[in-house]
Short mmCIF file of N, CA and C in Angstrom, two decimals:
data_model
loop_
_atom_site.label_atom_id
_atom_site.label_comp_id
_atom_site.label_asym_id
_atom_site.label_seq_id
_atom_site.Cartn_x
_atom_site.Cartn_y
_atom_site.Cartn_z
N MET A 1 -8.45 -8.37 -22.18
CA MET A 1 -9.08 -7.07 -22.47
C MET A 1 -8.21 -5.85 -22.07
N ALA A 2 -8.62 -4.70 -22.54
CA ALA A 2 -7.88 -3.46 -22.28
C ALA A 2 -8.83 -2.28 -22.25
N ILE A 3 -8.41 -1.29 -21.54
CA ILE A 3 -9.08 0.02 -21.52
C ILE A 3 -8.10 1.00 -22.18
N GLU A 4 -8.70 1.81 -23.01
CA GLU A 4 -7.80 2.93 -23.66
C GLU A 4 -8.24 4.18 -23.04
N HIS A 5 -7.20 5.13 -22.71
CA HIS A 5 -7.57 6.44 -22.16
C HIS A 5 -6.48 7.43 -22.70
N ASP A 6 -6.89 8.63 -22.90
CA ASP A 6 -5.97 9.70 -23.49
C ASP A 6 -4.78 9.89 -22.64
N TYR A 7 -4.90 9.86 -21.32
CA TYR A 7 -3.77 10.09 -20.53
C TYR A 7 -3.00 8.81 -20.16
N PHE A 8 -3.69 7.85 -19.83
CA PHE A 8 -2.96 6.52 -19.54
C PHE A 8 -2.52 5.57 -20.61
N GLY A 9 -3.11 5.85 -21.74
CA GLY A 9 -2.85 4.98 -22.97
C GLY A 9 -3.65 3.74 -22.76
N VAL A 10 -3.12 2.66 -23.19
CA VAL A 10 -3.75 1.35 -23.13
C VAL A 10 -3.56 0.75 -21.85
N LEU A 11 -4.53 0.46 -21.03
CA LEU A 11 -4.45 -0.25 -19.70
C LEU A 11 -4.83 -1.72 -19.90
N SER A 12 -3.87 -2.56 -19.96
CA SER A 12 -4.13 -3.93 -20.19
C SER A 12 -4.44 -4.63 -18.78
N SER A 13 -5.37 -5.60 -18.85
CA SER A 13 -5.62 -6.31 -17.60
C SER A 13 -4.86 -7.58 -17.54
N GLY A 14 -4.65 -8.06 -16.37
CA GLY A 14 -3.94 -9.35 -16.21
C GLY A 14 -4.96 -10.45 -16.40
N PRO A 15 -4.49 -11.64 -16.19
CA PRO A 15 -5.42 -12.80 -16.32
C PRO A 15 -6.55 -12.83 -15.32
N ASP A 16 -6.42 -12.11 -14.22
CA ASP A 16 -7.51 -12.01 -13.20
C ASP A 16 -8.37 -10.77 -13.45
N GLY A 17 -8.12 -10.03 -14.50
CA GLY A 17 -8.91 -8.78 -14.83
C GLY A 17 -8.47 -7.63 -14.13
N ALA A 18 -7.40 -7.68 -13.33
CA ALA A 18 -6.91 -6.44 -12.67
C ALA A 18 -6.08 -5.61 -13.55
N ILE A 19 -6.18 -4.21 -13.31
CA ILE A 19 -5.25 -3.37 -14.07
C ILE A 19 -4.25 -2.65 -13.21
N PHE A 20 -3.20 -2.35 -13.71
CA PHE A 20 -2.06 -1.54 -12.93
C PHE A 20 -1.33 -0.73 -13.87
N TRP A 21 -1.14 0.58 -13.53
CA TRP A 21 -0.33 1.50 -14.14
C TRP A 21 0.59 2.29 -13.26
N THR A 22 1.78 2.50 -13.66
CA THR A 22 2.68 3.22 -12.69
C THR A 22 3.58 4.08 -13.59
N GLU A 23 3.91 5.30 -12.96
CA GLU A 23 4.75 6.29 -13.58
C GLU A 23 5.39 7.14 -12.53
N ARG A 24 6.57 7.72 -12.73
CA ARG A 24 7.18 8.71 -11.85
C ARG A 24 6.68 10.11 -12.45
N VAL A 25 6.24 10.92 -11.48
CA VAL A 25 5.78 12.34 -11.88
C VAL A 25 6.68 13.27 -11.11
N GLU A 26 7.20 14.28 -11.78
CA GLU A 26 8.04 15.31 -11.18
C GLU A 26 7.23 16.51 -10.97
N PHE A 27 7.45 17.06 -9.74
CA PHE A 27 6.87 18.40 -9.49
C PHE A 27 7.73 19.05 -8.36
N GLY A 28 8.10 20.32 -8.63
CA GLY A 28 8.99 20.96 -7.73
C GLY A 28 10.29 20.28 -7.78
N ASP A 29 10.88 20.06 -6.57
CA ASP A 29 12.09 19.30 -6.47
C ASP A 29 11.83 17.75 -6.16
N GLN A 30 10.62 17.33 -6.32
CA GLN A 30 10.22 16.05 -5.82
C GLN A 30 9.83 15.11 -7.07
N SER A 31 10.09 13.82 -6.81
CA SER A 31 9.76 12.81 -7.79
C SER A 31 8.81 11.88 -7.14
N VAL A 32 7.67 11.68 -7.56
CA VAL A 32 6.58 10.95 -6.97
C VAL A 32 6.16 9.73 -7.73
N THR A 33 6.15 8.51 -7.11
CA THR A 33 5.64 7.40 -7.77
C THR A 33 4.09 7.44 -7.82
N VAL A 34 3.43 7.35 -8.92
CA VAL A 34 1.99 7.32 -9.12
C VAL A 34 1.55 6.01 -9.65
N ASP A 35 0.75 5.29 -8.94
CA ASP A 35 0.17 3.94 -9.29
C ASP A 35 -1.28 4.14 -9.48
N LEU A 36 -1.84 3.49 -10.49
CA LEU A 36 -3.28 3.39 -10.71
C LEU A 36 -3.54 1.93 -10.70
N THR A 37 -4.53 1.55 -9.85
CA THR A 37 -4.91 0.06 -9.70
C THR A 37 -6.36 -0.11 -9.55
N ALA A 38 -6.77 -1.28 -9.96
CA ALA A 38 -8.07 -1.75 -9.82
C ALA A 38 -8.13 -3.23 -9.99
N PRO A 39 -8.79 -3.95 -8.97
CA PRO A 39 -8.82 -5.40 -9.09
C PRO A 39 -9.63 -5.99 -10.10
N ASP A 40 -10.48 -5.19 -10.77
CA ASP A 40 -11.27 -5.76 -11.90
C ASP A 40 -11.51 -4.49 -12.83
N GLN A 41 -11.09 -4.61 -14.04
CA GLN A 41 -11.19 -3.50 -15.10
C GLN A 41 -12.61 -3.15 -15.37
N ASP A 42 -13.53 -4.14 -15.15
CA ASP A 42 -14.92 -3.86 -15.37
C ASP A 42 -15.56 -2.86 -14.41
N ASP A 43 -14.81 -2.57 -13.22
CA ASP A 43 -15.23 -1.68 -12.31
C ASP A 43 -14.72 -0.23 -12.44
N VAL A 44 -14.01 -0.14 -13.55
CA VAL A 44 -13.30 1.19 -13.81
C VAL A 44 -14.02 1.90 -14.97
N SER A 45 -14.44 3.09 -14.61
CA SER A 45 -15.19 3.84 -15.64
C SER A 45 -14.28 4.95 -16.30
N ALA A 46 -14.70 5.46 -17.39
CA ALA A 46 -13.97 6.50 -18.09
C ALA A 46 -13.96 7.73 -17.12
N ALA A 47 -14.98 8.07 -16.41
CA ALA A 47 -15.00 9.05 -15.48
C ALA A 47 -14.03 8.96 -14.42
N ALA A 48 -13.81 7.70 -14.01
CA ALA A 48 -12.73 7.35 -12.91
C ALA A 48 -11.34 7.66 -13.51
N LEU A 49 -11.04 7.28 -14.70
CA LEU A 49 -9.83 7.57 -15.29
C LEU A 49 -9.63 9.05 -15.61
N ASP A 50 -10.70 9.73 -15.96
CA ASP A 50 -10.48 11.22 -16.07
C ASP A 50 -10.16 11.89 -14.82
N ALA A 51 -10.89 11.39 -13.65
CA ALA A 51 -10.68 12.03 -12.27
C ALA A 51 -9.22 11.66 -11.93
N ALA A 52 -8.83 10.48 -12.19
CA ALA A 52 -7.38 10.09 -11.78
C ALA A 52 -6.35 11.06 -12.55
N ALA A 53 -6.55 11.14 -13.89
CA ALA A 53 -5.73 12.03 -14.67
C ALA A 53 -5.76 13.49 -14.17
N ALA A 54 -6.90 14.01 -13.74
CA ALA A 54 -6.97 15.32 -13.22
C ALA A 54 -6.21 15.46 -11.93
N LEU A 55 -6.37 14.41 -11.01
CA LEU A 55 -5.50 14.48 -9.76
C LEU A 55 -4.01 14.50 -10.04
N ILE A 56 -3.61 13.62 -10.95
CA ILE A 56 -2.18 13.63 -11.34
C ILE A 56 -1.70 14.91 -11.85
N GLY A 57 -2.54 15.46 -12.72
CA GLY A 57 -2.14 16.76 -13.38
C GLY A 57 -2.09 17.98 -12.48
N SER A 58 -2.86 17.83 -11.42
CA SER A 58 -2.90 18.93 -10.38
C SER A 58 -2.10 18.54 -9.09
N ILE A 59 -1.12 17.62 -9.15
CA ILE A 59 -0.49 17.09 -7.99
C ILE A 59 0.11 18.28 -7.08
N GLU A 60 0.67 19.25 -7.78
CA GLU A 60 1.31 20.36 -6.97
C GLU A 60 0.28 21.07 -6.18
N GLY A 61 -0.80 21.42 -6.79
CA GLY A 61 -1.86 22.12 -6.07
C GLY A 61 -2.60 21.25 -5.05
N LEU A 62 -2.74 19.99 -5.32
CA LEU A 62 -3.16 18.93 -4.36
C LEU A 62 -2.35 18.77 -3.19
N ASP A 63 -1.01 18.75 -3.33
CA ASP A 63 -0.08 18.79 -2.24
C ASP A 63 -0.26 20.03 -1.29
N ASP A 64 -0.47 21.17 -1.88
CA ASP A 64 -0.77 22.32 -0.97
C ASP A 64 -2.03 22.10 -0.18
N VAL A 65 -3.08 21.67 -0.77
CA VAL A 65 -4.33 21.40 -0.12
C VAL A 65 -4.11 20.36 1.00
N VAL A 66 -3.37 19.28 0.78
CA VAL A 66 -3.09 18.22 1.76
C VAL A 66 -2.33 18.78 2.94
N ARG A 67 -1.25 19.67 2.60
CA ARG A 67 -0.55 20.17 3.73
C ARG A 67 -1.36 21.14 4.63
N ARG A 68 -2.18 21.93 3.98
CA ARG A 68 -3.04 22.80 4.79
C ARG A 68 -3.99 21.99 5.68
N ALA A 69 -4.51 20.91 5.12
CA ALA A 69 -5.31 19.94 5.90
C ALA A 69 -4.55 19.44 7.10
N MET A 70 -3.33 19.07 6.85
CA MET A 70 -2.48 18.50 7.93
C MET A 70 -2.35 19.61 9.07
N LEU A 71 -2.09 20.82 8.65
CA LEU A 71 -1.92 21.97 9.56
C LEU A 71 -3.11 22.10 10.47
N THR A 72 -4.34 22.03 9.84
CA THR A 72 -5.50 22.17 10.67
C THR A 72 -5.69 21.15 11.75
N GLU A 73 -5.05 19.91 11.45
CA GLU A 73 -5.18 18.86 12.52
C GLU A 73 -4.19 18.97 13.67
N VAL A 74 -3.17 19.88 13.46
CA VAL A 74 -2.17 20.06 14.57
C VAL A 74 -2.78 20.62 15.79
N ASP A 75 -3.81 21.38 15.73
CA ASP A 75 -4.58 21.93 16.96
C ASP A 75 -5.20 20.88 17.70
N ASP A 76 -5.49 19.74 17.19
CA ASP A 76 -6.13 18.64 17.93
C ASP A 76 -5.02 17.70 18.39
N ARG A 77 -4.86 17.69 19.66
CA ARG A 77 -3.81 16.96 20.36
C ARG A 77 -3.95 15.47 20.18
N THR A 78 -5.18 15.00 19.79
CA THR A 78 -5.34 13.57 19.55
C THR A 78 -5.28 13.15 18.11
N SER A 79 -4.97 14.11 17.21
CA SER A 79 -4.94 13.73 15.83
C SER A 79 -3.67 12.94 15.46
N GLU A 80 -3.76 12.22 14.42
CA GLU A 80 -2.59 11.44 13.99
C GLU A 80 -1.45 12.19 13.50
N VAL A 81 -1.80 13.46 13.02
CA VAL A 81 -0.79 14.40 12.50
C VAL A 81 0.02 14.91 13.73
N THR A 82 -0.61 15.30 14.72
CA THR A 82 -0.03 15.66 15.98
C THR A 82 0.93 14.62 16.62
N GLU A 83 0.42 13.38 16.64
CA GLU A 83 1.21 12.27 17.16
C GLU A 83 2.39 12.07 16.27
N TYR A 84 2.23 12.14 14.91
CA TYR A 84 3.37 12.02 13.99
C TYR A 84 4.43 13.07 14.23
N VAL A 85 3.92 14.34 14.42
CA VAL A 85 4.92 15.37 14.71
C VAL A 85 5.78 15.16 16.00
N LEU A 86 5.01 14.71 16.99
CA LEU A 86 5.72 14.44 18.32
C LEU A 86 6.63 13.23 18.22
N GLN A 87 6.28 12.22 17.38
CA GLN A 87 7.14 11.09 17.20
C GLN A 87 8.44 11.61 16.42
N GLN A 88 8.32 12.43 15.45
CA GLN A 88 9.42 12.84 14.71
C GLN A 88 10.33 13.66 15.57
N GLN A 89 9.74 14.53 16.47
CA GLN A 89 10.51 15.33 17.35
C GLN A 89 11.35 14.42 18.27
N GLU A 90 10.69 13.42 18.77
CA GLU A 90 11.32 12.48 19.76
C GLU A 90 12.45 11.63 18.99
N ALA A 91 12.15 11.16 17.73
CA ALA A 91 13.09 10.35 17.02
C ALA A 91 14.31 11.13 16.68
N TYR A 92 14.11 12.32 16.15
CA TYR A 92 15.32 13.06 15.66
C TYR A 92 16.00 13.93 16.76
N GLY A 93 15.26 14.32 17.84
CA GLY A 93 15.86 15.11 18.81
C GLY A 93 16.46 16.36 18.41
N ASP A 94 17.76 16.67 18.77
CA ASP A 94 18.49 17.88 18.36
C ASP A 94 18.84 17.90 16.89
N GLU A 95 18.77 16.77 16.23
CA GLU A 95 19.10 16.67 14.77
C GLU A 95 17.96 17.04 13.91
N LEU A 96 16.77 17.25 14.48
CA LEU A 96 15.60 17.58 13.63
C LEU A 96 15.84 18.82 12.76
N GLU A 97 16.44 19.86 13.30
CA GLU A 97 16.65 21.07 12.43
C GLU A 97 17.49 20.82 11.31
N ASP A 98 18.32 19.78 11.36
CA ASP A 98 19.25 19.43 10.16
C ASP A 98 18.54 18.87 8.99
N ILE A 99 17.23 18.41 9.14
CA ILE A 99 16.52 17.80 8.09
C ILE A 99 15.32 18.62 7.69
N LEU A 100 15.01 19.72 8.33
CA LEU A 100 13.95 20.60 8.03
C LEU A 100 14.37 21.44 6.80
N VAL A 101 13.38 21.68 5.95
CA VAL A 101 13.68 22.66 4.79
C VAL A 101 13.51 24.05 5.17
N ASP A 102 12.78 24.39 6.22
CA ASP A 102 12.55 25.76 6.72
C ASP A 102 12.35 25.74 8.27
N ILE A 103 12.94 26.65 8.88
CA ILE A 103 12.85 26.71 10.31
C ILE A 103 12.20 28.00 10.77
N SER A 104 10.92 27.88 11.13
CA SER A 104 10.14 29.05 11.52
C SER A 104 9.93 29.15 13.05
N GLY A 105 10.38 28.15 13.73
CA GLY A 105 10.25 28.10 15.20
C GLY A 105 9.11 27.34 15.65
N ASP A 106 8.15 27.03 14.75
CA ASP A 106 7.02 26.09 15.02
C ASP A 106 7.25 24.75 14.51
N ALA A 107 7.70 23.88 15.40
CA ALA A 107 8.15 22.55 14.91
C ALA A 107 7.06 21.79 14.05
N ALA A 108 5.82 21.94 14.44
CA ALA A 108 4.75 21.20 13.68
C ALA A 108 4.67 21.74 12.28
N VAL A 109 4.70 23.07 12.08
CA VAL A 109 4.71 23.70 10.83
C VAL A 109 5.88 23.27 10.05
N ASP A 110 6.97 23.40 10.67
CA ASP A 110 8.35 23.04 9.91
C ASP A 110 8.35 21.64 9.43
N ILE A 111 7.88 20.60 10.28
CA ILE A 111 7.86 19.20 9.96
C ILE A 111 6.87 19.06 8.75
N ILE A 112 5.67 19.59 8.83
CA ILE A 112 4.66 19.45 7.74
C ILE A 112 5.21 19.99 6.41
N ARG A 113 5.90 21.20 6.47
CA ARG A 113 6.51 21.80 5.29
C ARG A 113 7.70 20.83 4.71
N SER A 114 8.28 20.19 5.62
CA SER A 114 9.45 19.31 5.26
C SER A 114 9.13 17.96 4.72
N LEU A 115 7.93 17.56 4.98
CA LEU A 115 7.49 16.22 4.47
C LEU A 115 7.72 16.01 2.92
N ARG A 116 8.07 14.83 2.57
CA ARG A 116 8.23 14.52 1.21
C ARG A 116 7.03 13.75 0.71
N LEU A 117 6.50 14.07 -0.40
CA LEU A 117 5.41 13.24 -0.94
C LEU A 117 6.11 12.12 -1.83
N SER A 118 5.97 10.97 -1.38
CA SER A 118 6.65 9.74 -1.99
C SER A 118 5.87 8.99 -2.95
N SER A 119 4.57 8.90 -2.69
CA SER A 119 3.77 8.15 -3.63
C SER A 119 2.26 8.64 -3.64
N MET A 120 1.63 8.32 -4.76
CA MET A 120 0.19 8.56 -4.77
C MET A 120 -0.32 7.25 -5.47
N THR A 121 -1.27 6.56 -4.79
CA THR A 121 -1.91 5.34 -5.31
C THR A 121 -3.38 5.70 -5.55
N ILE A 122 -3.81 5.58 -6.75
CA ILE A 122 -5.16 5.76 -7.21
C ILE A 122 -5.88 4.43 -7.24
N LEU A 123 -6.99 4.37 -6.52
CA LEU A 123 -7.83 3.09 -6.48
C LEU A 123 -9.05 3.39 -7.42
N ALA A 124 -8.75 3.13 -8.72
CA ALA A 124 -9.70 3.54 -9.76
C ALA A 124 -11.07 2.95 -9.60
N ASP A 125 -11.21 1.81 -9.03
CA ASP A 125 -12.50 1.27 -8.83
C ASP A 125 -13.33 1.89 -7.71
N GLU A 126 -12.80 2.85 -6.98
CA GLU A 126 -13.46 3.51 -5.83
C GLU A 126 -14.04 4.87 -6.29
N HIS A 127 -14.00 5.15 -7.57
CA HIS A 127 -14.51 6.54 -7.97
C HIS A 127 -15.92 6.71 -7.55
N GLY A 128 -16.21 7.86 -6.88
CA GLY A 128 -17.46 8.29 -6.53
C GLY A 128 -18.09 7.52 -5.32
N GLY A 129 -17.32 6.61 -4.67
CA GLY A 129 -17.78 5.89 -3.48
C GLY A 129 -17.37 6.54 -2.23
N SER A 130 -17.55 5.78 -1.16
CA SER A 130 -17.34 6.36 0.22
C SER A 130 -15.95 5.99 0.60
N GLU A 131 -15.25 5.15 -0.11
CA GLU A 131 -13.88 4.71 0.26
C GLU A 131 -12.92 5.67 -0.52
N PRO A 132 -11.66 5.70 0.04
CA PRO A 132 -10.70 6.64 -0.70
C PRO A 132 -10.45 6.22 -2.09
N PHE A 133 -10.43 7.32 -2.98
CA PHE A 133 -10.09 7.12 -4.36
C PHE A 133 -8.61 7.18 -4.62
N ALA A 134 -7.83 8.02 -3.68
CA ALA A 134 -6.45 8.15 -3.82
C ALA A 134 -5.90 8.20 -2.45
N VAL A 135 -4.62 7.64 -2.39
CA VAL A 135 -3.79 7.67 -1.12
C VAL A 135 -2.45 8.27 -1.39
N LEU A 136 -2.21 9.35 -0.68
CA LEU A 136 -0.91 10.01 -0.71
C LEU A 136 -0.02 9.57 0.39
N GLU A 137 1.17 9.27 0.29
CA GLU A 137 2.05 8.87 1.25
C GLU A 137 3.19 9.97 1.46
N TYR A 138 3.24 10.42 2.70
CA TYR A 138 4.23 11.52 3.11
C TYR A 138 5.18 10.88 4.16
N ALA A 139 6.52 11.33 4.03
CA ALA A 139 7.38 11.05 5.00
C ALA A 139 8.44 12.07 5.31
N LEU A 140 8.97 12.23 6.41
CA LEU A 140 10.05 13.23 6.68
C LEU A 140 11.34 12.66 6.16
N ASP A 141 11.52 11.39 6.22
CA ASP A 141 12.65 10.67 5.68
C ASP A 141 12.23 9.79 4.57
N ALA A 142 12.69 9.92 3.45
CA ALA A 142 12.25 9.13 2.34
C ALA A 142 12.65 7.58 2.49
N ASP A 143 13.61 7.34 3.30
CA ASP A 143 13.95 5.89 3.55
C ASP A 143 13.18 5.27 4.74
N ALA A 144 12.43 6.05 5.44
CA ALA A 144 11.62 5.53 6.52
C ALA A 144 10.30 5.06 6.06
N THR A 145 10.14 3.82 5.69
CA THR A 145 8.97 3.25 5.16
C THR A 145 7.80 3.10 6.14
N ASP A 146 8.17 2.99 7.33
CA ASP A 146 7.11 2.79 8.41
C ASP A 146 6.65 4.13 9.06
N ASP A 147 7.52 5.16 9.00
CA ASP A 147 7.22 6.44 9.60
C ASP A 147 6.56 7.33 8.54
N VAL A 148 5.31 7.11 8.22
CA VAL A 148 4.69 7.88 7.13
C VAL A 148 3.40 8.31 7.58
N LEU A 149 2.87 9.33 6.91
CA LEU A 149 1.45 9.79 7.03
C LEU A 149 0.73 9.43 5.69
N LEU A 150 -0.43 8.91 5.88
CA LEU A 150 -1.23 8.57 4.55
C LEU A 150 -2.45 9.37 4.57
N VAL A 151 -2.61 10.12 3.46
CA VAL A 151 -3.78 11.04 3.27
C VAL A 151 -4.64 10.37 2.30
N ASN A 152 -5.98 10.16 2.69
CA ASN A 152 -6.97 9.58 1.85
C ASN A 152 -7.78 10.78 1.23
N LEU A 153 -7.90 10.59 -0.07
CA LEU A 153 -8.64 11.57 -0.82
C LEU A 153 -9.90 11.02 -1.53
N GLY A 154 -10.89 11.73 -1.64
CA GLY A 154 -12.07 11.35 -2.45
C GLY A 154 -11.79 11.59 -3.92
N SER A 155 -12.60 11.13 -4.76
CA SER A 155 -12.50 11.23 -6.26
C SER A 155 -12.47 12.76 -6.66
N ASP A 156 -13.01 13.59 -5.76
CA ASP A 156 -13.02 15.11 -6.13
C ASP A 156 -11.76 15.76 -5.58
N GLY A 157 -10.84 14.97 -5.06
CA GLY A 157 -9.57 15.55 -4.51
C GLY A 157 -9.72 16.03 -3.03
N ALA A 158 -10.88 15.88 -2.48
CA ALA A 158 -11.04 16.49 -1.09
C ALA A 158 -10.44 15.42 -0.11
N VAL A 159 -9.76 16.01 0.93
CA VAL A 159 -9.11 15.20 1.97
C VAL A 159 -10.22 14.56 2.78
N MET A 160 -10.10 13.28 2.92
CA MET A 160 -11.11 12.53 3.63
C MET A 160 -10.55 12.24 5.10
N SER A 161 -9.20 11.87 5.16
CA SER A 161 -8.59 11.67 6.42
C SER A 161 -7.12 11.63 6.27
N VAL A 162 -6.44 11.84 7.41
CA VAL A 162 -4.93 11.69 7.53
C VAL A 162 -4.65 10.74 8.66
N MET A 163 -3.81 9.76 8.35
CA MET A 163 -3.59 8.74 9.37
C MET A 163 -2.08 8.25 9.20
N SER A 164 -1.56 7.73 10.30
CA SER A 164 -0.19 7.21 10.24
C SER A 164 -0.26 5.75 9.69
N ALA A 165 0.82 5.26 9.24
CA ALA A 165 0.85 4.00 8.62
C ALA A 165 0.79 2.80 9.68
N ASP A 166 1.11 3.09 10.99
CA ASP A 166 1.08 2.03 11.84
C ASP A 166 -0.15 1.66 12.48
#
């Protein structure tokens, strides 16, 4: 079977009924891998695909919203964003300024501004539910696959949570 959508085209399911779509999306100076997945195509509605297409189409604005959400968590010393910032400061030490895109004097702000959005995974079967509909992966170093922040979004694009990958 297959699902057809204006943005995604024909989404064919595998023998197990799962669907998967992937593409690279460019915005600003970044190239982001976007994946759409669902374990059973019968759980994917047209509304879910429309919401997914809207998130992809507004990825630049979504990135701004996510970074602002991260900044609000910096005030909480127990937040995962704060822990991530402290880990990056410790890991890079004096070389941190060499990888930052902007140096304002506030390390937390500078690190969050310098994070690279590397991927967006859309869980199409979670549309309208309490589980994340999309997960954005950010890293200071694109090659550091373990040192990332994961941002969970609802199907409306609202930030549900920010957590480290470990």
